[in-house]
C-alpha cells in the first residue's frame, strides 16, 4: 500500500502561491501573499527561525525514515566527530519524538520513505570554538533527479559548528504529520545557503541575584542553540552573592547565599563543555570594582571598611592579587577569548570617607574618578596578561575612553548611540541597549526587540565590522528557576533573528505580516521541545495566555 503524502485540498493553491511568489520575487516585490486569514498556519510563509541568508524551495513533500542514519566526512576523509554525532542523536530524538512511538509497530515498506540518510560534510577537523568561528553551512533536501524515488539530504559546512546550525535548520524543516504518523519535509526541494550576520550573538544569564541550578543553566543553553545564539554571558558573581569556587582563594564562595547554592569547578567545566557541544561559548564575568560586595564575606580586607563594602579597596595589592587569582583559576575553565570585567555603576563616594583610602588618594594625587580608572586599567592588564580580551560596560568608555586598552570591547547598555561613538574611536562594541534588549524589562514587546538594530547610526563599512554583534540580558532580580525560561523566550528569539539573518530580510516593513506568525510558530516549536516559552503578543512578557486558544495565536 502506498501512502499519498500530498494535501489534496491545498496542493493546487499552494502551487499557485509558489508561482505567484516567484513572480513577485523576480519583480523585487516585498509583498507577501497570505492564505485564509483565519488559518493558524499560513502556508505561504517559510517557518524557519532565524531566517536563512539564501534559500529556495518547491512544492513537493518528502517522507523521512524514522531509522534515519547519517554519514560524516571531514576534510575529504572518513571518521566521525563526537560533536556532530552527539548533535545528530539529539536532533533525531527531536525530529522523531512522535513517530518513533508509532512506527515500530507498523509495517511500512522501506521504499515508502524518501530520505533515509543525512549526509554531513565538514571541510575542517579543527573543533576550536572562538569568536568568529565559521558557522556557515549549506543544506540540500531534494530528490536526486526528477525521476528518482530516492531523495538526499546533505549538510556541508566549513566547521562542525556550521554543521550544528545546519542540523537545527534541518530539524525545523521536519514536521510530524498526524494523519500518516510520519515525519515529512514540506516544500521540497530545499536549497539553503546560510551564515550569520554577526559573529557574537549572546544571552546574559545572571546567577548572582538568584542562583540557578546547573540543570537549569543547561536548559537555557540547549534552548539558545535552537535560535542559533552562540555566546552565554555568564554573570556569575555580583554584590549579592559569590557562588563560584575559586581554589586559589577558597573563602570567596562564603559569599554564596547558602552552602547548597554554589558552583564547583567541576560544575563550571561541565557547563562549558555542554555549551561547546552545542556551538556556544561561555563568556564569564566578574563585575569590578563596583559590584563586588559579596567578595568580602570570605575576605573582609577587600572591603575598604565595614561601612564601605564597595567599590573594592583600590589601595591594597591584596585586592589585585585576588583578582589575579580568580582570573588564573577561571582561565583554566573558560577557553573563550573574551572575558567581562564589568566596570559599571561604580559609586566611589565612600572612598572619600574612608580614612586610609582618602589618604592614599592624596598621596597619589588622585581623585576618586582617577582611582576608578586606575582600578579598571589594572584589572585589564591582569586579564590581558592571561591572554584574555577585556570586555567592559560602557561607563568605562564614557568616562575615560582615551585611557582604555585598545583591545577593549565596549559593552553598550545604557541606551542608543554608544556603539557609533566606540567604533569611531577604533574600539569593538557589543550592543545591548537596555531600552530594547534587557529581558527583565517585561513591558518591552517582541517587536521592539525585533526591530532594534546594532548598526544603527553606523554607515561606514569598516566601522560596522567593529560591532561584534549583540546580546539580550536576563538580569535576575525577579527571575529564578521558576520563571527564567518564559522571561527569556520568545523575545530572545526576536533578537536572535536580528543578529543572524540578513538585515534586508528582517526589514521593519513586514514585521507584523511575516515575522509575527513565524515567531509564534517558533514559540510553539520551543514549547514542543520542552522550553517554557511565554506567549508572543501578551502585553507583558512571561504572562500566561489570556484565555483558550491555539498555541499559534497567543
XYZ file of C-alpha atoms in Angstrom:
554
model
C 0.000 0.000 0.000
C 1.370 3.394 -0.969
C 0.694 6.489 1.063
C -0.368 9.768 -0.506
C 1.749 12.352 1.226
C 0.303 15.392 -0.508
C -2.510 17.542 0.777
C -5.158 17.377 -1.983
C -7.238 20.230 -0.599
C -4.384 22.743 -0.619
C -1.879 21.448 -3.147
C -3.121 23.408 -6.138
C -3.494 26.564 -4.109
C -0.036 26.264 -2.615
C 1.448 25.586 -6.055
C -0.221 28.716 -7.388
C 1.150 30.672 -4.457
C 4.684 29.480 -5.178
C 4.402 30.515 -8.809
C 2.960 33.902 -7.912
C 5.548 34.402 -5.158
C 8.330 33.629 -7.633
C 6.965 36.301 -9.971
C 6.824 38.788 -7.097
C 10.404 37.956 -6.115
C 11.565 38.398 -9.702
C 9.972 41.837 -9.740
C 11.654 42.729 -6.448
C 8.342 42.955 -4.647
C 8.247 42.677 -0.876
C 4.571 41.707 -0.821
C 3.536 38.520 0.904
C 0.558 36.521 -0.334
C -1.437 35.068 2.545
C -3.920 32.249 2.780
C -7.240 32.489 4.579
C -6.645 34.974 7.396
C -8.428 32.677 9.820
C -5.840 29.930 9.243
C -3.456 29.394 12.146
C -0.648 28.326 9.785
C -0.058 30.486 6.725
C 1.330 28.033 4.183
C 2.790 30.808 2.051
C 5.364 31.611 4.734
C 8.634 29.846 5.409
C 8.598 28.708 9.026
C 12.307 28.786 9.726
C 13.786 30.801 12.597
C 16.118 32.557 12.250
C 15.548 33.101 8.559
C 18.435 31.730 6.420
C 20.543 34.045 4.297
C 19.539 32.487 0.964
C 17.069 29.745 0.177
C 14.761 28.342 -2.459
C 12.019 25.775 -2.092
C 9.390 23.947 -4.098
C 6.033 22.245 -3.567
C 6.877 18.590 -3.006
C 6.553 16.554 0.184
C 9.251 14.093 1.200
C 8.960 11.476 3.933
C 11.792 10.883 6.405
C 12.717 7.400 7.573
C 12.408 7.049 11.384
C 15.566 4.942 11.176
C 17.362 7.930 9.669
C 21.123 7.416 9.716
C 23.929 9.791 8.934
C 27.288 9.668 7.228
C 30.089 12.003 8.165
C 33.014 13.222 6.125
C 35.668 15.617 7.350
C 38.318 17.126 5.136
C 37.587 14.507 2.489
C 38.306 11.669 4.912
C 36.175 9.313 6.956
C 35.915 9.247 10.722
C 33.368 10.926 12.905
C 33.176 13.995 15.099
C 31.880 13.436 18.629
C 30.281 16.894 18.465
C 28.396 16.080 15.261
C 27.491 12.551 16.348
C 26.080 13.813 19.639
C 24.145 16.553 17.851
C 22.703 14.125 15.300
C 21.388 11.891 18.070
C 19.875 14.879 19.872
C 18.137 16.127 16.768
C 16.962 12.682 15.747
C 15.259 12.484 19.133
C 13.595 15.831 18.483
C 12.545 15.059 14.914
C 11.102 11.631 15.676
C 9.641 12.400 19.064
C 6.179 11.333 17.861
C 6.765 8.944 15.032
C 9.006 6.571 16.940
C 6.071 5.741 19.194
C 4.004 4.508 16.277
C 6.214 3.229 13.515
C 7.893 0.494 15.496
C 4.536 -1.238 15.473
C 3.629 -0.609 11.847
C 4.775 -2.495 8.779
C 5.760 0.257 6.398
C 7.945 -0.656 3.477
C 11.367 0.968 3.383
C 10.578 2.183 -0.119
C 7.817 4.366 1.330
C 10.481 6.680 2.751
C 12.179 9.275 0.602
C 15.010 10.257 2.972
C 16.861 7.503 4.812
C 20.259 9.112 5.328
C 21.554 12.551 6.211
C 24.983 13.237 4.752
C 27.163 15.666 6.713
C 30.345 17.014 5.139
C 32.726 19.186 7.172
C 35.794 20.646 5.493
C 37.940 21.064 8.603
C 38.615 18.843 11.601
C 39.512 21.861 13.775
C 36.969 21.911 16.627
C 38.297 25.023 18.389
C 35.406 27.320 19.296
C 36.173 31.022 19.451
C 34.776 34.340 18.339
C 34.419 34.292 14.568
C 34.415 30.506 14.191
C 32.853 29.749 10.811
C 29.187 28.821 11.309
C 28.146 28.896 7.662
C 26.533 25.864 6.076
C 24.589 24.728 3.052
C 21.624 22.365 3.203
C 20.149 20.394 0.320
C 16.963 18.360 0.655
C 15.853 17.105 -2.746
C 15.301 14.099 -4.977
C 18.449 13.001 -6.752
C 16.782 13.750 -10.071
C 13.314 14.341 -11.449
C 12.583 10.624 -11.839
C 14.280 9.314 -8.716
C 12.324 7.727 -5.898
C 15.268 8.445 -3.584
C 15.872 11.850 -2.066
C 19.031 13.149 -0.456
C 19.647 15.406 2.478
C 23.122 16.902 2.719
C 24.686 19.443 5.064
C 28.019 20.932 4.051
C 29.982 23.214 6.375
C 33.477 24.546 6.925
C 33.374 23.619 10.630
C 31.491 21.243 12.886
C 29.710 24.276 14.317
C 28.324 25.174 10.919
C 27.101 21.581 10.724
C 25.276 22.103 14.047
C 23.476 25.141 12.635
C 22.533 23.099 9.568
C 21.147 20.331 11.781
C 18.948 22.860 13.561
C 17.583 24.098 10.253
C 17.005 20.544 9.014
C 15.104 19.748 12.222
C 12.850 22.752 11.623
C 12.076 21.526 8.104
C 10.828 18.222 9.521
C 7.201 18.110 10.639
C 5.165 15.283 12.107
C 2.028 14.502 10.110
C -0.709 13.235 12.384
C -2.674 11.715 9.517
C 0.053 9.401 8.266
C 2.021 9.406 11.516
C 5.193 10.083 9.600
C 7.791 12.852 9.584
C 7.624 14.913 6.427
C 9.577 17.703 4.790
C 7.196 20.045 3.024
C 8.034 22.438 0.194
C 10.943 20.362 -1.086
C 13.310 20.675 -2.827
C 15.140 22.944 -0.368
C 18.401 24.673 -1.271
C 19.752 26.742 1.615
C 22.970 28.752 1.852
C 23.264 30.265 5.291
C 25.658 32.160 7.530
C 25.300 34.510 10.493
C 25.268 38.252 10.087
C 27.196 38.823 13.343
C 29.861 36.675 14.993
C 28.650 37.489 18.528
C 25.035 36.562 19.309
C 24.647 36.468 23.035
C 22.433 35.982 26.050
C 23.437 37.197 29.512
C 22.393 34.960 32.393
C 22.669 36.342 35.926
C 23.236 33.733 38.659
C 24.099 36.139 41.456
C 20.730 37.785 42.148
C 19.150 34.309 42.145
C 21.031 31.032 41.995
C 20.190 28.840 39.014
C 20.883 25.082 39.294
C 23.291 23.593 36.775
C 20.493 21.718 35.010
C 18.551 24.954 34.522
C 21.618 26.631 33.004
C 21.944 23.656 30.666
C 18.292 24.000 29.672
C 18.902 27.648 28.801
C 21.982 26.711 26.752
C 20.035 23.999 24.921
C 17.276 26.453 24.056
C 19.841 29.006 22.849
C 21.060 26.508 20.262
C 17.545 26.321 18.773
C 17.734 30.044 17.952
C 21.383 29.847 16.811
C 22.687 32.062 19.631
C 26.352 31.356 20.274
C 27.530 33.124 23.463
C 26.278 32.677 27.005
C 27.495 35.665 29.001
C 27.602 34.132 32.470
C 27.226 36.919 35.024
C 28.223 34.556 37.812
C 29.058 36.958 40.630
C 27.704 40.262 41.879
C 27.307 42.176 45.129
C 24.543 39.845 46.320
C 26.363 36.515 46.115
C 29.612 34.817 45.107
C 28.588 31.255 44.180
C 31.678 30.077 42.251
C 34.506 28.013 43.719
C 37.919 29.674 43.357
C 40.593 27.207 44.523
C 43.293 29.877 44.943
C 41.035 31.857 47.298
C 38.691 29.216 48.723
C 36.864 31.522 51.128
C 35.378 33.599 48.302
C 32.364 31.363 47.900
C 31.471 32.023 51.522
C 29.677 34.858 49.756
C 27.144 32.389 48.338
C 23.594 32.653 49.665
C 23.858 29.193 51.217
C 26.251 26.262 51.073
C 23.992 24.490 48.585
C 23.720 27.449 46.183
C 27.212 27.148 44.749
C 29.038 26.081 41.604
C 32.071 23.840 41.939
C 34.945 23.980 39.493
C 33.590 20.707 38.099
C 30.147 22.311 37.621
C 31.700 25.139 35.635
C 33.701 22.717 33.459
C 30.524 20.739 32.825
C 28.628 23.851 31.738
C 31.437 24.964 29.414
C 31.704 21.532 27.787
C 27.916 21.176 27.492
C 27.813 24.540 25.714
C 30.684 23.694 23.377
C 28.840 20.580 22.191
C 26.134 22.997 21.040
C 28.482 25.536 19.453
C 28.098 28.026 22.305
C 30.913 29.901 24.017
C 30.778 30.882 27.678
C 31.971 34.400 28.476
C 32.439 34.702 32.234
C 32.217 37.984 34.150
C 33.451 39.412 37.422
C 31.976 42.900 37.755
C 34.615 45.079 39.392
C 35.157 47.224 41.306
C 31.587 48.296 41.990
C 29.513 45.102 42.080
C 31.676 43.062 44.423
C 30.431 43.394 47.995
C 29.982 39.601 48.254
C 33.753 39.112 47.910
C 34.267 40.461 51.411
C 32.178 37.739 53.048
C 35.211 35.482 52.699
C 37.935 38.122 52.720
C 36.831 41.231 54.660
C 40.119 43.004 53.845
C 38.741 43.506 50.342
C 36.250 45.987 51.789
C 37.618 49.483 52.380
C 35.799 49.357 55.735
C 32.808 47.605 57.346
C 30.674 50.580 56.316
C 32.256 50.908 52.850
C 31.870 47.494 51.244
C 32.066 48.533 47.641
C 33.829 49.515 45.490
C 36.620 47.129 46.416
C 39.626 48.570 48.202
C 41.704 50.213 45.484
C 44.636 50.860 47.824
C 45.721 47.284 48.561
C 47.823 44.993 46.435
C 45.860 42.173 48.065
C 42.781 43.287 46.114
C 44.586 42.836 42.815
C 46.193 39.602 43.993
C 42.682 38.228 44.495
C 41.582 39.496 41.090
C 44.613 37.814 39.543
C 43.953 34.581 41.426
C 40.338 34.500 40.276
C 41.330 35.096 36.663
C 44.088 32.480 36.843
C 41.626 29.852 38.090
C 38.928 30.925 35.635
C 41.352 30.777 32.704
C 41.644 27.027 33.317
C 37.863 26.704 32.930
C 36.810 29.241 30.305
C 38.685 28.987 26.967
C 36.721 31.773 25.243
C 38.958 34.689 24.274
C 36.644 37.346 25.750
C 36.368 37.973 29.485
C 33.987 40.524 31.010
C 35.397 42.764 33.729
C 32.242 44.812 34.337
C 33.130 48.310 35.464
C 29.607 49.727 35.583
C 27.713 51.669 38.258
C 30.788 52.426 40.367
C 29.771 54.754 43.194
C 33.038 55.915 44.734
C 31.563 58.239 47.381
C 32.557 56.118 50.367
C 36.199 56.054 49.266
C 36.300 59.738 50.230
C 35.010 58.952 53.713
C 37.335 56.018 54.446
C 40.470 57.452 56.099
C 43.125 55.152 54.627
C 41.620 55.351 51.133
C 41.355 59.137 51.364
C 44.995 59.324 52.433
C 46.051 57.018 49.577
C 44.219 59.226 47.100
C 46.033 62.290 48.429
C 49.411 60.520 48.363
C 48.888 59.537 44.748
C 47.372 62.877 43.749
C 44.192 61.113 42.590
C 40.519 61.903 42.627
C 38.048 59.074 43.142
C 37.412 59.233 39.392
C 41.141 58.730 38.808
C 41.140 55.768 41.222
C 38.193 54.200 39.372
C 40.167 54.493 36.141
C 43.284 53.074 37.836
C 41.350 50.042 39.073
C 39.770 49.269 35.697
C 43.040 49.629 33.787
C 44.972 47.495 36.257
C 42.312 44.776 36.042
C 42.526 44.960 32.248
C 46.289 44.458 32.406
C 45.802 41.345 34.540
C 43.238 39.913 32.121
C 45.399 40.641 29.074
C 48.390 39.006 30.768
C 46.307 35.818 30.876
C 45.554 36.030 27.122
C 42.080 37.451 27.501
C 40.483 40.302 25.573
C 38.772 42.538 28.153
C 35.125 43.487 27.822
C 33.834 46.409 29.916
C 30.445 48.012 30.357
C 30.114 51.340 28.604
C 30.698 53.566 31.669
C 34.422 52.910 31.323
C 34.311 54.196 27.741
C 32.058 57.106 28.644
C 34.389 58.169 31.466
C 37.936 57.597 30.181
C 37.822 56.254 26.624
C 41.255 57.638 25.771
C 42.849 55.580 28.565
C 41.261 52.192 27.829
C 43.417 49.467 26.384
C 42.908 49.441 22.591
C 41.852 45.767 22.835
C 38.837 46.717 24.949
C 35.400 45.620 23.767
C 32.861 48.239 24.818
C 29.591 46.722 26.004
C 26.689 49.106 25.461
C 23.724 49.013 27.822
C 22.597 52.469 28.954
C 20.926 53.470 25.701
C 21.406 54.050 21.965
C 24.309 55.812 20.304
C 27.224 54.253 22.203
C 28.434 51.781 19.570
C 28.753 54.543 16.920
C 30.963 56.523 19.319
C 33.002 53.463 20.333
C 33.748 52.270 16.807
C 34.586 55.819 15.736
C 37.456 55.627 18.239
C 38.526 52.201 16.969
C 37.008 50.059 19.728
C 34.936 46.940 19.130
C 31.419 47.039 20.523
C 28.611 44.752 21.712
C 25.055 46.120 21.514
C 22.693 45.578 24.473
C 20.635 48.785 24.660
C 18.535 48.302 27.811
C 15.541 50.018 26.231
C 15.094 47.094 23.839
C 17.325 44.155 24.804
C 17.009 43.899 28.602
C 14.720 40.932 29.124
C 13.975 41.876 32.731
C 12.049 44.811 31.247
C 8.959 42.695 30.773
C 6.930 45.568 29.315
C 9.131 45.629 26.186
C 7.158 43.810 23.457
C 8.636 41.371 20.966
C 8.525 43.800 18.030
C 10.680 46.404 19.796
C 13.200 43.651 20.469
C 12.997 42.550 16.843
C 13.349 45.992 15.309
C 16.413 47.020 17.336
C 19.422 47.427 15.071
C 23.019 47.019 16.347
C 24.387 49.024 13.415
C 22.042 51.968 13.847
C 23.931 55.182 13.200
C 26.958 53.412 11.697
C 27.199 53.751 7.913
C 30.915 53.258 7.287
C 31.542 49.618 6.341
C 34.910 49.480 8.125
C 33.304 50.748 11.337
C 30.377 48.352 11.017
C 32.850 45.458 11.187
C 33.865 46.612 14.681
C 30.383 45.824 16.002
C 30.809 42.205 17.047
C 27.070 41.765 17.443
C 24.708 41.980 20.358
C 23.312 40.368 23.430
C 19.992 40.206 25.243
C 20.369 40.405 29.016
C 18.458 38.306 31.551
C 19.069 40.083 34.837
C 17.735 38.055 37.720
C 16.397 40.349 40.430
C 12.913 38.925 39.843
C 13.871 35.779 37.937
C 14.824 32.346 39.215
C 14.457 28.727 38.136
C 10.660 29.027 38.260
C 10.326 31.647 35.528
C 13.632 32.208 33.769
C 12.753 30.427 30.521
C 9.398 32.152 29.994
C 11.098 35.505 30.605
C 13.846 34.759 28.075
C 11.637 33.237 25.382
C 10.360 34.061 22.859
C 11.701 37.634 22.943
C 15.317 36.427 22.866
C 14.471 34.706 19.586
C 13.447 38.073 18.120
C 16.951 39.391 18.818
C 18.477 36.127 17.590
C 16.992 36.598 14.125
C 18.151 40.209 14.053
C 21.681 39.003 14.795
C 21.674 36.039 12.396
C 19.608 36.969 9.345
C 20.291 39.472 6.586
C 19.273 42.983 7.512
C 17.111 43.309 4.395
C 15.237 40.116 5.266
C 14.291 41.485 8.678
C 13.027 44.798 7.373
C 10.673 46.535 9.783
C 8.169 46.979 6.959
C 6.988 43.401 7.223
C 7.432 42.736 10.940
C 3.779 42.118 11.712
C 2.942 40.484 8.392
C 5.767 37.941 8.168
C 7.830 37.891 11.360
C 4.991 37.619 13.870
C 3.444 34.387 12.543
C 6.900 32.857 12.165
C 7.836 33.856 15.722
C 4.559 32.423 17.004
C 5.382 29.199 15.185
C 8.893 29.171 16.660
C 7.488 29.763 20.122
C 5.292 26.692 19.654
C 8.331 24.751 18.425
C 10.096 25.730 21.653
C 7.209 24.556 23.796
C 7.067 21.245 21.897
C 10.740 20.829 22.728
C 10.070 21.388 26.409
C 11.031 25.068 26.689
C 8.629 27.095 28.831
C 8.302 29.926 26.293
C 5.667 32.562 27.040
C 3.009 33.743 24.573
C 4.356 36.172 21.989
C 1.858 39.030 21.987
C 0.764 39.401 25.615
C 1.155 42.915 26.982
C 3.833 41.812 29.452
C 6.390 39.116 28.776
C 6.044 35.823 30.696
C 2.368 36.500 31.434
C 0.086 33.481 30.868
C -2.383 33.102 27.983
C -5.422 35.368 28.283
C -7.834 32.533 27.503
C -8.401 29.359 25.478
C -6.830 29.206 22.036
C -4.221 27.768 19.742
C -0.532 27.993 20.620
C -0.051 29.791 17.298
C -2.294 32.720 18.225
C -1.051 33.615 21.705
